[in-house]
Amino acid sequence: MQSFLEQRRIYKQLEKQIVIKHDKPEDIRTHERRYWYRGEGGLGSEDREPDDGEAAAKRREHGHRTIIAGPTLEPRHSTRQHLEREGDVETADYNPSVQTDPYAINTRDTLGGNTDMMVTGIERERPRHGRQLPRRSSTANGVERSRWSVDEDDDDDDDDDGGDEDMEKILLVTYEGDTDPMDPHNWSFTCRAACTTLLGFVSTIVLFSSTIDASALTSTRQLFNTSFELQTVPTAVFLIGLGMGSMLTAPLSELFGRNPLYISCLICFMLFDMGAGMAQNVGQRSVCRGLAGLFGSAPLVCAAASLVDLWSIIERVYAFPYFAILSFLGPLFGPVPGNFINQAPSVSWRWVDWLTIIVTGFILALVVLFLPETYSPIRLNWKAKQLRRLTGDDRYRAPMEFNRDRFTRRLALALCRPFILCAGEPIILFFSLYLAVIFIILYTFSSGYVSIFEKANGLDQGHAGLTFLAIIVGVLLSGLLVPLSMKLTRGDIYRSRDRGQARPAPESNLYMAMFGAPTIPIGLFWMGWTASPSISLWSPIVASMVFGFGILCVFVSAYQYVAAAYEFHPGSALASLQMFRLTAAGIMAVIANLMYDALGTHWTLTVLGGIATVFLPVPYVLFIWGHKVRDWSRYAPTESP
């Protein structure tokens, strides 16, 4: 709904800006409406008469095209030099196989002066198939529209452009400068912060479902009369569905936009979670939970990609931690109500699903009503369509329309892209393996977390679940590193500009991981050897805070680093990370309790701490030699440090 309303606002804004300026200023026309001035700054309008067949060429004889400045779509905010948006939106969905003439003309002045919303793009030339020549054809209402035709007789036609006879010209619609309010990066801080908060809630509820469901294992095992290991299968297939589904849903968001995926997949997530709540055996519950995870993957991975749509490099230093903290609250807070529901004699265990559905429905309503579309190629496509309708000039094209491949081919390429990145990109392979290990540790740690306090300290299930709040405190404390990380990143930006580079290297996003990575094995060893009846309860609680601090630091840096390295397709790149980490977590959900039973609490956490120590150098290695690793990449843009 919000995207639809925003699209309508963009259309109306452009309609007010593109007019035909006649000798008499009180008579101003577009191809569909007539405007007139009333007083100072006032502008009245009415629909054009159906029989108004005055030719566009005749109208242009009496004046030239100009732009009427109207109100902005969103409040502007001043953009300081070091906060400028990185990247080139022209290449957001650009087909490298299409060779273009390097000569480009900024056509901003062809439609007038500066306005609140710029409407033109860059004039580009591209090869024709055969000899495509622009021709003019009048429509029924007399509006001239530009068409592309193919001249079959190459030898008989002389092109007026001389050496350009093998090129055709289009107007590539893009953003105009760093203050264009149509660009999500230029929305007000309040608007972008609200969008980020809502995206965090979307991720929170999906991950909340993964752990609140696991808290009902005891009740479902008694009801379905199965083993404890078999009852962990629904949780495992849910996590695997989250991982595998991201490989399909993330590239679809790069074709259709973020919001259609959010809305449709949240609806399906609710329906299949309802099916899981009504299941009568573990097989039915496993199928429904797996499908719920498949559809829940879209909001999870697209939310991180939307942050790239909204925030610049320096702004992501605080935007990503804020989003990650909200996301981590879900799986860490899930066992708190889940254990009390499972323990309460008057409440059915199925309320773990009903509670998830209720909260998801509330968040879905907020998404429909208030979340705008953030994906720039889709927004520019809206703009190009409206420009073609208003001006009658079919040369206006959005960047995603410049790709001349058929839709089926583009869809196939988009769906294959995450697998290509996953298989052939060293950066993604390194960080996918690292995050997979981290999340194996996290879910193995979480699986035995409650039982550790139940056995070692004699707490009941409900109060033992409250100890998860200690990990949440550690996650929140990681926010204290944001000012330091921002200071270091800003210094990297200034140094990169002194070297003549447009942006700093992606390795500037690894500071939080380098600060937080050592605390993961420290927290595991600490908790593993202090979770004992003879030692105070507060010692393992503080150890879990240290563990939560390190987990969030590594998670934030990994996502920031990959998003910066693959800025043109962040959704597909982040999908590869999500597939590895959540699939690994799903597998460990089944075997984690077997490890605790076989090795005991002390040695299980010691083994996990040893694994974390082995992978500890990863962020430091990438910080020093990451630019060389990126030189091996086909898709990550590289700039030498």
XYZ file of C-alpha atoms in Angstrom:
641
model
C 0.000 0.000 0.000
C 2.772 2.437 0.951
C 4.695 1.635 -2.247
C 1.543 2.152 -4.293
C 0.864 5.524 -2.651
C 4.485 6.556 -3.091
C 4.379 5.586 -6.764
C 1.299 7.755 -7.183
C 3.088 10.669 -5.483
C 6.024 10.313 -7.845
C 3.698 10.301 -10.844
C 1.871 13.428 -9.685
C 5.133 15.196 -8.890
C 6.550 14.525 -12.331
C 3.289 15.618 -13.928
C 3.601 19.000 -12.247
C 7.226 19.373 -13.260
C 7.045 18.564 -16.974
C 5.004 21.161 -18.822
C 4.891 22.865 -22.210
C 5.823 26.532 -21.732
C 3.891 28.803 -24.101
C 4.197 32.508 -24.815
C 1.379 33.143 -22.368
C 2.413 31.855 -18.947
C -1.198 31.323 -17.911
C -1.576 28.533 -20.511
C 0.668 25.581 -19.680
C 0.033 22.054 -20.914
C 1.298 18.539 -20.565
C 0.164 15.747 -22.809
C -2.637 14.878 -20.391
C -3.469 17.998 -18.356
C -3.658 21.786 -18.738
C -2.208 24.087 -16.080
C -2.574 27.800 -15.421
C -1.078 30.231 -12.945
C -3.303 31.763 -10.312
C -1.612 34.413 -8.213
C 1.941 34.118 -6.994
C 3.180 30.560 -7.029
C -0.287 29.055 -7.408
C -0.933 26.475 -10.100
C -4.370 25.261 -11.164
C -4.983 22.271 -13.432
C -7.691 20.419 -15.302
C -7.925 17.391 -17.566
C -7.386 18.058 -21.240
C -10.403 17.859 -23.488
C -10.707 14.530 -25.330
C -10.934 16.338 -28.683
C -7.753 18.310 -28.123
C -5.767 16.995 -31.060
C -3.186 19.729 -31.372
C 0.011 18.090 -32.573
C 2.991 18.003 -30.250
C 5.222 19.483 -32.927
C 2.925 22.497 -33.300
C 2.845 23.036 -29.551
C 6.613 22.975 -29.391
C 6.777 25.697 -32.028
C 5.273 28.138 -29.511
C 7.663 27.419 -26.700
C 10.151 25.032 -25.207
C 9.903 22.339 -22.595
C 10.611 23.389 -19.049
C 9.979 22.186 -15.528
C 7.711 23.598 -12.865
C 9.274 23.112 -9.443
C 6.817 21.452 -7.099
C 7.028 20.243 -3.521
C 9.510 17.507 -2.751
C 8.391 13.950 -2.166
C 10.353 13.673 1.065
C 12.005 16.319 3.274
C 15.567 16.946 2.261
C 18.519 16.539 4.550
C 21.891 18.135 4.034
C 24.466 15.640 2.798
C 27.992 16.335 3.941
C 30.830 15.455 1.632
C 31.910 12.377 3.549
C 28.315 11.096 3.632
C 27.867 11.056 -0.127
C 26.198 7.959 -1.533
C 28.589 5.523 -3.123
C 28.066 3.557 -6.289
C 26.700 4.311 -9.728
C 23.014 3.597 -10.117
C 23.433 3.303 -13.861
C 25.194 -0.009 -13.349
C 22.683 -1.326 -10.818
C 21.188 -3.688 -13.379
C 23.379 -3.026 -16.367
C 24.221 -5.669 -18.932
C 27.999 -5.607 -19.465
C 27.582 -7.359 -22.819
C 25.908 -4.250 -24.293
C 28.691 -2.030 -25.565
C 27.951 1.695 -25.427
C 29.644 4.738 -26.813
C 31.677 6.266 -23.964
C 30.477 9.716 -25.019
C 27.721 10.776 -22.596
C 25.853 14.078 -22.401
C 24.106 15.255 -19.270
C 20.726 16.351 -20.570
C 19.552 18.051 -17.407
C 19.404 21.466 -19.108
C 17.173 20.210 -21.929
C 14.179 20.362 -19.611
C 14.983 23.500 -17.660
C 16.765 24.492 -14.499
C 17.225 22.923 -11.099
C 14.152 21.494 -9.447
C 13.145 19.506 -6.421
C 12.981 16.347 -8.528
C 15.190 16.083 -11.587
C 13.630 14.228 -14.467
C 16.269 13.609 -17.091
C 19.127 11.244 -17.215
C 22.123 10.733 -19.475
C 21.976 10.520 -23.223
C 23.508 7.231 -24.264
C 24.169 5.548 -27.574
C 24.096 1.816 -28.156
C 24.469 -0.482 -31.192
C 21.447 -1.228 -33.281
C 20.222 -4.628 -34.389
C 20.296 -4.352 -38.174
C 19.890 -0.576 -38.364
C 17.419 0.609 -35.840
C 16.361 4.147 -36.643
C 14.165 6.372 -34.507
C 10.982 7.395 -36.218
C 7.994 9.440 -35.150
C 4.464 8.104 -35.264
C 1.402 10.070 -34.209
C -1.096 8.444 -31.908
C -4.828 8.870 -32.128
C -4.826 11.920 -29.875
C -2.104 13.624 -31.843
C 0.713 13.052 -29.363
C 3.958 12.195 -31.050
C 5.773 9.222 -29.573
C 9.240 7.986 -30.370
C 9.439 4.442 -31.731
C 12.320 2.210 -32.711
C 12.186 0.723 -36.177
C 14.552 -1.390 -38.198
C 15.626 -0.153 -41.594
C 16.107 -3.227 -43.712
C 17.874 -1.347 -46.522
C 21.230 -0.412 -45.069
C 22.716 0.676 -48.381
C 20.019 3.068 -49.572
C 19.543 5.133 -46.438
C 21.890 7.900 -45.486
C 22.052 8.754 -41.829
C 22.354 12.401 -40.972
C 24.583 11.588 -38.047
C 27.456 10.481 -40.228
C 29.602 8.152 -38.200
C 26.789 7.457 -35.718
C 24.603 5.547 -38.174
C 25.181 2.309 -36.266
C 24.121 3.778 -32.934
C 20.744 4.599 -31.429
C 20.179 7.174 -28.722
C 18.176 6.746 -25.544
C 17.694 8.906 -22.470
C 18.877 6.902 -19.492
C 16.845 7.992 -16.467
C 18.829 8.197 -13.259
C 19.106 10.245 -10.084
C 20.298 13.822 -10.478
C 22.865 14.693 -7.854
C 23.124 14.001 -4.148
C 19.990 15.951 -3.204
C 17.429 14.261 -5.456
C 14.636 13.405 -2.981
C 13.605 10.418 -5.072
C 16.831 8.661 -4.038
C 16.258 6.742 -0.752
C 19.724 7.822 0.386
C 18.438 11.410 0.444
C 15.330 10.806 2.520
C 15.252 12.435 5.925
C 17.114 10.698 8.720
C 13.845 10.117 10.584
C 12.281 8.408 7.581
C 15.258 6.128 6.992
C 15.584 5.300 10.693
C 11.894 4.359 10.807
C 12.338 2.115 7.758
C 15.376 0.465 9.353
C 13.459 -0.144 12.584
C 10.594 -1.751 10.699
C 13.026 -3.925 8.722
C 14.615 -4.965 12.003
C 11.205 -6.026 13.326
C 10.660 -8.110 10.185
C 13.926 -9.986 10.763
C 13.244 -10.272 14.483
C 9.943 -12.107 14.138
C 11.314 -14.626 11.629
C 14.273 -15.537 13.845
C 12.066 -15.366 16.948
C 10.071 -18.218 15.416
C 13.180 -20.405 15.185
C 13.866 -20.478 18.938
C 10.413 -20.163 20.489
C 9.466 -23.308 18.571
C 12.460 -25.184 19.984
C 11.314 -24.420 23.538
C 8.254 -26.658 23.031
C 10.263 -29.815 22.271
C 9.451 -31.463 25.595
C 5.696 -31.060 25.136
C 5.673 -32.153 21.487
C 7.780 -35.227 22.289
C 5.221 -36.352 24.862
C 2.254 -35.586 22.599
C 3.646 -37.244 19.451
C 5.412 -40.020 21.398
C 8.738 -39.670 19.576
C 12.386 -39.301 20.526
C 13.900 -35.961 21.456
C 16.181 -36.018 18.394
C 13.222 -36.545 16.043
C 11.393 -33.610 17.601
C 14.292 -31.323 16.707
C 13.679 -31.990 12.989
C 10.986 -29.245 12.591
C 13.402 -26.660 14.001
C 16.217 -27.976 11.809
C 14.216 -27.910 8.557
C 12.959 -24.413 9.429
C 16.542 -23.135 9.657
C 17.574 -25.014 6.511
C 14.533 -23.547 4.729
C 15.635 -20.068 5.801
C 19.072 -20.718 4.343
C 18.106 -22.381 1.069
C 15.147 -20.092 0.412
C 17.357 -17.020 0.485
C 19.124 -18.266 -2.655
C 15.819 -17.937 -4.525
C 14.108 -14.972 -2.897
C 17.058 -12.545 -2.789
C 17.585 -12.418 -6.582
C 13.828 -12.108 -7.103
C 13.907 -8.913 -5.042
C 16.441 -7.529 -7.528
C 13.908 -8.064 -10.324
C 10.593 -7.148 -8.696
C 11.629 -4.924 -5.790
C 11.804 -5.448 -2.036
C 8.220 -4.762 -0.979
C 6.435 -7.394 -3.126
C 8.694 -10.032 -1.569
C 8.168 -8.729 1.980
C 4.387 -8.755 1.757
C 3.810 -11.986 -0.160
C 6.371 -14.007 1.794
C 5.217 -12.790 5.218
C 1.670 -13.859 4.330
C 2.874 -17.329 3.298
C 5.071 -17.505 6.409
C 2.027 -16.911 8.606
C -0.080 -19.500 6.767
C 2.491 -22.285 7.042
C 3.237 -21.417 10.659
C -0.483 -21.797 11.270
C -0.275 -25.212 9.629
C 2.575 -26.154 11.966
C 0.492 -25.106 14.961
C -2.362 -27.363 13.823
C -0.139 -30.356 12.953
C -1.095 -33.735 14.406
C 2.260 -35.481 13.983
C 5.914 -34.626 13.619
C 5.870 -35.202 9.844
C 3.148 -32.609 9.248
C 4.879 -30.187 11.555
C 8.228 -30.657 9.803
C 6.755 -29.993 6.345
C 4.931 -26.850 7.483
C 7.931 -25.522 9.383
C 10.200 -26.144 6.403
C 7.885 -24.201 4.076
C 7.526 -21.445 6.675
C 11.313 -21.152 6.724
C 11.443 -21.074 2.929
C 9.123 -18.062 2.780
C 10.583 -16.471 5.902
C 13.951 -16.256 4.173
C 12.833 -13.391 1.915
C 12.200 -10.802 4.655
C 15.369 -11.910 6.401
C 17.832 -11.474 3.528
C 16.043 -8.611 1.730
C 15.976 -6.533 4.910
C 19.773 -6.456 4.979
C 19.844 -5.534 1.275
C 17.379 -2.709 1.940
C 19.879 -1.139 4.334
C 22.276 -0.799 1.410
C 19.463 0.963 -0.463
C 19.002 3.451 2.389
C 22.396 4.245 3.914
C 25.817 5.376 2.685
C 29.074 3.688 3.690
C 29.715 5.830 6.754
C 26.052 5.748 7.782
C 26.003 1.947 7.679
C 28.532 1.962 10.504
C 25.668 2.720 12.897
C 22.730 1.511 10.753
C 23.931 -2.097 10.464
C 24.625 -2.566 14.213
C 21.210 -1.100 15.019
C 19.555 -3.475 12.556
C 21.626 -6.440 13.768
C 20.755 -5.787 17.412
C 17.054 -5.785 16.551
C 17.489 -8.982 14.521
C 19.370 -10.794 17.287
C 16.751 -9.908 19.866
C 14.415 -12.340 18.089
C 16.264 -15.653 18.520
C 17.617 -14.650 21.931
C 14.274 -13.496 23.313
C 12.281 -16.398 21.814
C 13.073 -18.933 24.584
C 11.890 -16.517 27.306
C 8.127 -16.646 26.538
C 8.510 -20.100 24.977
C 9.740 -21.733 28.175
C 6.976 -20.137 30.250
C 4.338 -21.275 27.714
C 5.737 -24.799 27.790
C 5.801 -24.802 31.592
C 2.300 -23.354 32.144
C -0.251 -26.157 32.755
C -3.224 -24.064 31.582
C -1.724 -23.015 28.211
C -1.227 -25.283 25.207
C 2.247 -25.585 23.722
C 0.672 -24.590 20.393
C 0.675 -21.016 21.658
C 4.329 -20.810 20.598
C 2.967 -20.758 17.032
C -0.109 -18.634 17.761
C 2.039 -15.970 19.425
C 4.345 -15.885 16.390
C 1.382 -15.521 14.014
C -0.153 -12.667 16.032
C 3.076 -10.666 16.145
C 3.802 -11.376 12.458
C 0.344 -10.123 11.479
C 0.940 -6.870 13.337
C 4.336 -6.376 11.657
C 2.854 -7.232 8.247
C 0.251 -4.494 8.711
C 3.034 -1.997 9.474
C 4.956 -3.083 6.365
C 1.911 -2.707 4.114
C 0.979 0.696 5.514
C 4.318 2.395 6.109
C 7.289 0.720 4.370
C 8.173 2.362 0.999
C 9.981 0.651 -1.842
C 13.722 1.241 -1.438
C 15.249 -0.546 -4.437
C 16.555 2.159 -6.779
C 16.192 0.319 -10.134
C 12.478 -0.178 -9.432
C 12.008 3.468 -8.421
C 13.815 4.636 -11.553
C 11.629 2.312 -13.599
C 8.546 4.064 -12.167
C 10.106 7.379 -13.105
C 10.939 6.312 -16.670
C 7.429 4.969 -17.299
C 5.868 8.223 -16.152
C 8.270 10.294 -18.239
C 7.343 8.302 -21.332
C 3.655 8.797 -20.607
C 3.938 12.526 -19.945
C 6.351 13.532 -22.696
C 5.366 11.102 -25.420
C 9.063 10.315 -25.845
C 9.762 6.597 -25.689
C 13.513 7.124 -25.473
C 13.332 7.500 -21.677
C 14.636 4.248 -20.211
C 15.459 3.133 -16.685
C 18.777 1.301 -16.117
C 17.004 -2.042 -15.699
C 15.241 -1.499 -19.047
C 18.562 -0.923 -20.790
C 19.220 -4.632 -20.420
C 17.849 -6.025 -23.666
C 17.797 -9.670 -22.574
C 14.429 -11.331 -22.383
C 12.747 -11.450 -19.004
C 13.096 -15.234 -18.770
C 16.832 -14.975 -19.349
C 17.205 -12.177 -16.793
C 15.175 -14.229 -14.310
C 17.384 -17.271 -14.881
C 20.545 -15.177 -14.468
C 19.195 -13.593 -11.288
C 18.345 -16.980 -9.779
C 21.764 -18.369 -10.691
C 23.692 -15.351 -9.409
C 23.772 -16.346 -5.689
C 25.052 -19.817 -6.586
C 27.692 -18.315 -8.899
C 28.835 -15.947 -6.156
C 28.775 -18.725 -3.601
C 30.860 -21.076 -5.744
C 33.343 -18.707 -7.343
C 33.872 -15.689 -5.084
C 36.683 -16.094 -2.528
C 35.377 -13.333 -0.253
C 31.990 -15.001 0.074
C 33.588 -18.414 0.541
C 35.811 -17.130 3.363
C 33.082 -15.293 5.225
C 30.428 -17.941 4.559
C 32.642 -20.564 6.159
C 33.469 -18.228 9.040
C 29.822 -17.339 9.709
C 28.798 -20.983 9.357
C 31.240 -21.877 12.132
C 30.068 -18.934 14.255
C 26.416 -19.944 13.924
C 27.222 -23.597 14.573
C 28.739 -22.379 17.830
C 25.785 -20.056 18.523
C 23.052 -22.668 18.035
C 25.009 -25.424 19.766
C 25.619 -23.044 22.648
C 21.942 -22.008 22.706
C 20.646 -25.590 22.517
C 22.279 -26.502 25.808
C 22.090 -23.067 27.408
C 18.943 -23.633 29.450
C 19.942 -27.148 30.505
C 23.291 -25.813 31.743
C 21.557 -23.629 34.327
C 18.938 -26.269 35.095
C 21.549 -28.912 35.914
C 24.304 -26.762 37.392
C 22.195 -24.288 39.363
C 18.861 -26.047 39.874
C 16.699 -23.463 38.050
C 13.326 -24.429 36.597
C 12.748 -24.159 32.842
C 11.057 -20.757 32.969
C 13.701 -19.032 35.096
C 16.543 -20.745 33.219
C 15.121 -19.236 30.026
C 15.485 -15.780 31.556
C 19.264 -16.225 31.492
C 19.079 -15.634 27.720
C 18.637 -11.985 28.662
C 22.340 -11.967 29.584
C 23.265 -12.675 25.952
C 20.913 -9.856 24.923
C 22.775 -7.497 27.264
C 26.042 -8.475 25.572
C 24.495 -7.833 22.163
C 23.381 -4.377 23.298
C 26.824 -3.592 24.725
C 28.351 -4.110 21.277
C 26.743 -0.812 20.310
C 29.419 0.920 22.394
C 31.904 0.146 19.617
C 29.925 2.074 17.007
C 31.428 5.553 17.718
C 34.966 4.149 17.603
C 34.241 2.191 14.435
C 32.702 5.279 12.825
C 35.747 7.383 13.685
C 38.085 4.827 12.115
C 35.899 4.449 9.021
C 35.687 8.219 8.535
C 39.473 8.364 8.631
C 39.631 5.676 5.939
C 37.242 7.710 3.783
C 39.410 10.827 4.032
C 42.583 8.865 3.265
C 40.985 7.167 0.259
C 39.945 10.538 -1.149
C 43.454 11.863 -0.674
C 44.578 8.940 -2.862
C 41.980 9.882 -5.484
C 39.622 6.970 -4.763
C 35.861 7.425 -4.762
C 35.301 5.346 -1.627
C 37.290 3.467 1.001
C 38.104 -0.196 0.622
C 35.493 -2.649 1.973
C 38.046 -3.723 4.591
C 37.176 -0.569 6.544
C 34.039 -2.452 7.638
C 36.021 -5.066 9.590
C 36.857 -3.000 12.678
C 34.007 -4.358 14.807
C 34.927 -7.959 13.932
C 38.549 -7.358 14.912
C 37.434 -5.961 18.273
C 34.804 -8.622 18.937
C 36.210 -11.866 17.507
C 38.532 -12.649 20.477
C 35.643 -12.414 22.946
C 33.861 -15.426 21.382
C 36.381 -18.105 22.492
C 36.918 -16.215 25.762
C 33.208 -16.394 26.570
C 32.983 -20.082 25.606
C 35.995 -21.178 27.690
C 34.847 -19.016 30.600
C 31.342 -20.457 30.651
C 32.475 -24.010 29.960
C 34.615 -24.182 33.087
C 32.528 -22.070 35.471
C 29.081 -23.651 34.897
C 29.225 -25.647 38.113
C 27.160 -25.814 41.316
C 30.252 -24.827 43.308
C 30.670 -21.550 41.384
C 28.376 -18.543 41.539
C 25.524 -18.374 39.024
C 26.719 -14.940 37.938
C 29.997 -16.202 36.483
C 28.457 -18.114 33.522
C 25.905 -15.323 33.110
C 28.686 -12.749 32.642
C 30.487 -15.188 30.316
C 27.383 -15.401 28.130
C 27.326 -11.583 27.960
C 30.898 -11.639 26.629
C 29.886 -14.288 24.086
C 26.888 -12.239 22.890
C 29.101 -9.169 22.487
C 31.494 -11.005 20.164
C 28.816 -12.743 18.086
C 27.125 -9.479 17.136
C 30.409 -7.728 16.291
C 31.385 -10.486 13.855
C 27.903 -10.676 12.336
C 27.730 -6.913 11.702
C 31.174 -6.723 10.117
C 30.553 -9.734 7.896
C 27.371 -8.273 6.446
C 28.844 -4.794 6.047
C 31.952 -6.149 4.361
C 30.104 -8.330 1.846
C 27.526 -5.605 1.112
C 30.323 -3.115 0.412
C 32.336 -5.550 -1.709
C 29.310 -6.522 -3.849
C 27.407 -3.248 -3.832
C 25.709 -3.823 -7.207
C 24.024 -7.077 -6.107
C 23.996 -7.016 -2.285
C 20.882 -9.196 -2.030
C 22.461 -12.086 -3.923
C 25.762 -11.772 -2.057
C 24.100 -11.687 1.375
C 21.907 -14.635 0.381
C 25.043 -16.752 0.030
C 26.070 -15.867 3.586
C 22.621 -16.650 4.913
C 22.466 -20.003 3.134
C 25.707 -21.218 4.701
C 25.139 -19.976 8.233
C 21.514 -21.061 8.637
C 21.940 -24.432 6.934
C 24.830 -25.154 9.280
C 22.723 -23.987 12.232
C 19.878 -26.294 11.147
C 22.181 -29.306 11.080
C 23.583 -28.484 14.511
C 20.071 -28.129 15.938
C 19.714 -31.911 15.524
C 23.082 -33.032 16.872
C 23.789 -30.363 19.507
C 22.076 -32.213 22.347
C 23.908 -35.395 21.364
C 27.179 -33.512 21.880
C 26.141 -32.328 25.336
C 25.076 -35.858 26.305
C 28.269 -37.442 24.969
C 30.868 -34.866 26.020
C 29.213 -33.011 28.863
C 28.901 -29.262 29.261
C 32.563 -28.568 30.040
C 34.081 -30.342 27.054
C 31.352 -29.366 24.585
C 31.957 -25.676 25.226
C 35.720 -26.286 25.230
C 35.522 -27.870 21.770
C 33.433 -24.939 20.530
C 35.935 -22.493 22.014
C 38.785 -24.294 20.267
C 36.991 -24.075 16.901
C 36.364 -20.361 17.468
C 40.069 -19.887 18.223
C 41.079 -21.578 14.954
C 38.917 -19.151 12.942
C 39.884 -16.131 15.031
C 42.432 -14.754 12.472
C 39.881 -14.479 9.611
C 38.942 -10.771 10.029
C 42.587 -9.768 10.585
C 43.766 -11.663 7.501
C 41.085 -10.060 5.335
C 41.823 -6.604 6.741
C 45.483 -6.888 5.690
C 45.202 -8.875 2.456
C 41.543 -8.430 1.537
C 42.364 -6.224 -1.474
C 44.423 -9.079 -2.941
C 41.569 -11.513 -2.382
C 39.219 -9.119 -4.161
C 41.605 -9.047 -7.119
C 40.613 -12.659 -7.726
C 36.947 -11.685 -7.941
C 34.943 -11.215 -11.130
C 32.089 -9.334 -9.466
C 33.603 -7.255 -6.647
C 34.924 -3.852 -7.815
C 38.504 -3.351 -6.717
C 40.561 -0.292 -5.926
C 44.094 -0.700 -4.799
C 44.768 0.687 -1.322
